[in-house]
XYZ file of N, CA and C in Angstrom:
411
model
N 162.071 140.737 173.087
C 160.987 141.014 172.136
C 160.022 139.849 172.142
N 158.736 140.115 172.293
C 157.718 139.064 172.251
C 157.673 138.466 170.872
N 157.459 137.164 170.806
C 157.406 136.509 169.503
C 155.959 136.415 168.974
N 154.988 136.884 169.722
C 153.585 136.743 169.321
C 153.337 137.294 167.926
N 153.768 138.504 167.639
C 153.517 139.116 166.334
C 154.840 139.332 165.578
N 155.782 138.459 165.828
C 157.075 138.534 165.197
C 157.069 137.710 163.890
N 157.691 138.262 162.858
C 157.853 137.517 161.613
C 159.318 137.042 161.541
N 159.496 135.797 161.281
C 160.815 135.200 161.077
C 161.098 135.138 159.592
N 162.206 135.725 159.161
C 162.502 135.799 157.740
C 163.841 135.108 157.522
N 163.746 133.979 156.808
C 164.910 133.153 156.501
C 165.408 133.547 155.121
N 166.708 133.866 155.036
C 167.307 134.338 153.782
C 168.486 133.482 153.385
N 168.607 133.270 152.070
C 169.776 132.528 151.558
C 170.083 133.039 150.154
N 171.331 133.098 149.839
C 171.800 133.423 148.510
C 172.694 132.330 148.005
N 172.682 132.071 146.709
C 173.546 131.043 146.156
C 174.154 131.540 144.872
N 175.340 131.051 144.594
C 176.072 131.376 143.389
C 176.710 130.093 142.866
N 176.480 129.790 141.619
C 177.110 128.600 141.017
C 178.322 129.082 140.254
N 179.430 128.953 140.911
C 180.664 129.599 140.447
C 180.762 130.837 141.351
N 181.934 131.341 141.495
C 182.078 132.469 142.416
C 182.984 133.535 141.842
N 182.499 134.446 141.008
C 181.118 134.688 140.697
C 180.541 133.745 139.657
N 179.221 133.749 139.586
C 178.519 132.931 138.602
C 177.046 133.252 138.695
N 176.221 132.466 137.983
C 174.796 132.645 138.055
C 174.330 132.558 139.513
N 173.566 133.569 139.963
C 173.216 133.648 141.366
C 171.682 133.818 141.548
N 171.241 133.454 142.715
C 169.808 133.543 143.053
C 169.647 133.694 144.551
N 168.454 134.123 144.924
C 168.130 134.286 146.350
C 166.840 133.541 146.662
N 166.734 133.192 147.948
C 165.510 132.610 148.465
C 165.220 133.230 149.802
N 163.965 133.638 150.014
C 163.560 134.270 151.271
C 162.214 133.706 151.664
N 162.148 133.225 152.909
C 160.910 132.629 153.437
C 160.424 133.444 154.639
N 159.199 133.938 154.567
C 158.574 134.684 155.690
C 157.683 133.703 156.425
N 157.936 133.567 157.734
C 157.192 132.619 158.537
C 156.647 133.294 159.795
N 155.487 132.826 160.231
C 154.922 133.320 161.463
C 155.582 132.585 162.662
N 155.142 132.912 163.831
C 155.726 132.321 165.049
C 155.549 130.807 165.144
N 154.560 130.274 164.384
C 154.335 128.825 164.362
C 155.123 128.136 163.274
N 155.961 128.863 162.539
C 156.772 128.273 161.508
C 155.994 128.054 160.189
N 154.855 128.720 160.053
C 154.055 128.619 158.857
C 154.493 129.704 157.888
N 154.893 129.257 156.689
C 155.305 130.225 155.660
C 154.072 130.933 155.074
N 154.128 132.257 155.050
C 152.991 133.025 154.466
C 153.421 133.821 153.245
N 154.723 133.867 152.956
C 155.202 134.557 151.771
C 156.611 134.083 151.483
N 156.974 134.050 150.181
C 158.350 133.646 149.837
C 158.810 134.395 148.578
N 160.112 134.482 148.430
C 160.753 135.027 147.258
C 161.723 133.993 146.733
N 161.759 133.844 145.403
C 162.710 132.949 144.762
C 163.082 133.627 143.456
N 164.265 134.300 143.452
C 164.625 135.146 142.354
C 166.051 134.963 141.842
N 166.199 134.982 140.522
C 167.554 135.044 139.955
C 168.051 136.473 140.103
N 169.329 136.664 140.315
C 169.866 138.045 140.466
C 171.013 138.303 139.482
N 171.171 137.444 138.473
C 172.256 137.641 137.507
C 173.542 137.010 138.033
N 174.664 137.465 137.502
C 175.976 136.943 137.963
C 176.405 137.708 139.228
N 176.836 136.933 140.225
C 177.265 137.565 141.456
C 178.094 136.553 142.254
N 178.812 137.067 143.236
C 179.508 136.154 144.166
C 178.513 135.660 145.189
N 178.880 134.620 145.899
C 178.024 134.063 146.936
C 177.716 135.120 147.995
N 178.750 135.907 148.398
C 178.511 136.931 149.432
C 177.553 138.015 148.956
N 177.669 138.438 147.718
C 176.719 139.446 147.178
C 175.307 138.832 147.185
N 175.178 137.570 146.819
C 173.870 136.928 146.811
C 173.288 136.868 148.220
N 174.083 136.565 149.224
C 173.620 136.526 150.608
C 173.111 137.918 151.042
N 173.901 138.962 150.728
C 173.472 140.309 151.072
C 172.221 140.710 150.309
N 172.107 140.327 149.035
C 170.943 140.641 148.224
C 169.706 139.998 148.832
N 169.830 138.765 149.329
C 168.679 138.067 149.956
C 168.200 138.837 151.172
N 169.135 139.310 152.001
C 168.767 140.072 153.201
C 168.097 141.377 152.769
N 168.654 142.093 151.814
C 168.092 143.322 151.355
C 166.670 143.144 150.814
N 166.480 142.126 149.959
C 165.141 141.885 149.384
C 164.156 141.517 150.471
N 164.624 140.741 151.443
C 163.739 140.391 152.572
C 163.305 141.633 153.342
N 164.249 142.560 153.549
C 163.919 143.801 154.274
C 162.949 144.632 153.441
N 163.221 144.743 152.145
C 162.319 145.528 151.258
C 160.884 144.982 151.323
N 160.772 143.665 151.231
C 159.437 143.064 151.222
C 158.742 143.202 152.561
N 159.528 143.088 153.649
C 158.940 143.264 154.989
C 158.373 144.676 155.141
N 159.047 145.660 154.572
C 158.555 147.028 154.607
C 157.279 147.171 153.816
N 157.256 146.564 152.592
C 156.064 146.591 151.742
C 154.876 145.999 152.480
N 155.099 144.940 153.266
C 154.016 144.275 153.962
C 153.740 144.896 155.344
N 154.451 145.979 155.634
C 154.277 146.714 156.895
C 154.496 145.823 158.132
N 155.483 144.954 158.051
C 155.844 144.092 159.168
C 156.769 144.904 160.074
N 156.462 144.924 161.359
C 157.184 145.779 162.300
C 158.196 145.055 163.168
N 157.919 143.804 163.508
C 158.806 143.041 164.381
C 159.362 141.857 163.561
N 160.644 141.983 163.232
C 161.200 140.948 162.344
C 162.488 140.372 162.949
N 162.632 139.093 162.700
C 163.842 138.372 163.091
C 164.405 137.704 161.852
N 165.499 138.205 161.376
C 166.145 137.598 160.200
C 167.030 136.431 160.621
N 166.987 135.378 159.865
C 167.803 134.185 160.104
C 168.583 133.899 158.837
N 169.939 133.883 158.924
C 170.768 133.611 157.777
C 171.849 132.580 158.150
N 172.237 131.783 157.159
C 173.338 130.838 157.399
C 174.655 131.435 156.904
N 174.686 132.711 156.627
C 175.921 133.410 156.279
C 176.456 134.161 157.496
N 177.440 133.566 158.164
C 178.040 134.169 159.315
C 178.624 135.545 158.957
N 179.203 135.610 157.748
C 179.825 136.868 157.290
C 178.809 138.000 157.278
N 177.668 137.802 156.633
C 176.681 138.848 156.511
C 176.150 139.255 157.905
N 175.837 138.265 158.729
C 175.314 138.528 160.055
C 176.322 139.364 160.875
N 177.581 138.945 160.880
C 178.581 139.661 161.647
C 178.876 141.038 161.085
N 178.828 141.181 159.737
C 179.034 142.481 159.131
C 177.841 143.388 159.447
N 176.635 142.845 159.410
C 175.451 143.659 159.719
C 175.433 144.112 161.176
N 175.949 143.269 162.080
C 175.994 143.621 163.495
C 177.182 144.506 163.833
N 178.070 144.716 162.869
C 179.234 145.533 163.092
C 180.408 144.790 163.753
N 180.320 143.452 163.846
C 181.364 142.663 164.444
C 182.533 142.435 163.447
N 182.223 142.449 162.178
C 183.246 142.383 161.127
C 183.152 143.668 160.299
N 184.315 144.171 159.906
C 184.361 145.299 158.974
C 183.976 144.833 157.568
N 183.393 145.748 156.822
C 183.042 145.451 155.431
C 184.097 146.125 154.551
N 185.003 145.328 153.999
C 186.080 145.888 153.179
C 185.780 145.925 151.717
N 184.947 144.963 151.258
C 184.603 144.869 149.830
C 183.580 145.950 149.476
N 183.881 146.756 148.462
C 182.999 147.886 148.121
C 181.624 147.423 147.663
N 181.511 146.302 146.970
C 180.210 145.796 146.545
C 179.339 145.413 147.761
N 179.971 144.792 148.758
C 179.245 144.404 149.966
C 178.903 145.622 150.820
N 179.761 146.603 150.799
C 179.512 147.831 151.577
C 178.260 148.551 151.072
N 178.026 148.516 149.773
C 176.833 149.127 149.205
C 175.588 148.482 149.822
N 175.578 147.132 149.916
C 174.464 146.424 150.497
C 174.328 146.687 152.011
N 175.456 146.716 152.668
C 175.435 147.009 154.112
C 174.780 148.347 154.350
N 175.184 149.367 153.607
C 174.631 150.712 153.779
C 173.133 150.728 153.464
N 172.731 150.024 152.389
C 171.305 149.971 152.025
C 170.505 149.286 153.158
N 171.012 148.195 153.651
C 170.322 147.473 154.724
C 170.257 148.287 156.005
N 171.355 148.938 156.340
C 171.377 149.802 157.519
C 170.301 150.897 157.429
N 170.149 151.472 156.247
C 169.150 152.543 156.084
C 167.721 152.032 156.204
N 167.496 150.740 155.912
C 166.143 150.171 156.040
C 165.805 149.763 157.459
N 166.801 149.527 158.297
C 166.592 149.030 159.645
C 165.628 149.907 160.461
N 165.719 151.195 160.259
C 164.894 152.133 161.063
C 163.430 152.028 160.687
N 163.075 151.323 159.641
C 161.661 151.147 159.228
C 160.937 150.169 160.151
N 161.684 149.435 160.969
C 161.080 148.392 161.803
C 161.050 148.816 163.286
N 160.013 148.364 163.959
C 159.900 148.599 165.395
C 160.950 147.747 166.109
N 161.112 146.521 165.680
C 162.156 145.620 166.222
C 162.821 144.926 165.075
N 164.141 144.942 165.086
C 164.948 144.281 164.064
C 165.965 143.428 164.757
N 166.026 142.158 164.382
C 167.012 141.254 164.911
C 167.603 140.419 163.754
N 168.851 140.137 163.820
C 169.495 139.260 162.811
C 170.336 138.235 163.532
N 170.244 136.994 163.091
C 170.926 135.912 163.785
C 171.494 134.915 162.779
N 172.669 134.443 163.077
C 173.242 133.330 162.332
C 172.606 132.027 162.734
N 172.261 131.204 161.773
C 171.763 129.856 162.042
C 172.535 128.860 161.170
N 172.674 127.613 161.648
C 173.322 126.592 160.821
C 172.556 126.361 159.531
N 173.270 125.936 158.500
C 172.653 125.703 157.179
C 171.447 124.786 157.266
N 171.485 123.785 158.086
C 170.382 122.790 158.198
C 169.077 123.483 158.643
N 169.175 124.570 159.385
C 167.994 125.279 159.861
C 167.487 126.295 158.827
N 168.197 126.389 157.703
C 167.819 127.357 156.673
C 167.399 126.657 155.370
N 166.900 125.441 155.509
C 166.625 124.614 154.335
C 165.617 125.213 153.403
N 164.566 125.855 153.906
C 163.529 126.415 153.019
C 164.087 127.540 152.184
N 164.822 128.462 152.758
C 165.411 129.549 151.989
C 166.390 129.032 150.958
N 167.185 128.031 151.321
C 168.090 127.370 150.389
C 167.313 126.753 149.217
N 166.219 126.073 149.544
C 165.389 125.441 148.515
C 164.844 126.505 147.558
N 164.397 127.628 148.079
C 163.868 128.716 147.240
C 164.946 129.288 146.323
N 166.177 129.427 146.835
C 167.278 129.929 145.985
C 167.577 128.932 144.866
N 167.554 127.625 145.213
C 167.843 126.614 144.210
C 166.715 126.497 143.168
N 165.475 126.713 143.576
C 164.368 126.734 142.597
C 164.617 127.830 141.568
N 165.014 128.988 142.056
C 165.291 130.113 141.100
C 166.478 129.749 140.212
N 167.544 129.138 140.798
C 168.696 128.757 139.993
C 168.292 127.789 138.884
N 167.423 126.859 139.203
C 167.081 125.783 138.271
C 165.975 126.159 137.266
N 165.334 127.307 137.459
C 164.310 127.757 136.510
C 164.959 128.290 135.253
N 164.468 127.794 134.146
C 164.996 128.247 132.829
C 164.515 129.657 132.522
N 165.362 130.435 131.854
C 165.186 131.813 131.362
C 165.739 132.865 132.299
């Protein structure tokens, strides 16, 4: 897939306590690494894995709203990436709900790719999740 008109979407979910107060961060970047949109949202109480799935789902929803057709998702959650690719089974019913929702959105894109990246390469999405965590109310 050509990267010329590809959007890179970095997603991260965090939970303070497992489960505990949770938030997501999503950074939309162009091929030059310039952020043109971001999400930083509290999602209530959730496990870390639910937060990671929620970040992916919200990123997909927003990409559809913005009519982005070629997307490459980058997550530091190996579990979510491997479950989304079908390499790991989804046994947890809460996570299965997100997997099914994300699978149904995939067909909205001309090109969809998801890749695991090390945490250090996902700093902006992590920062956005922490901003949401630290915001009062």
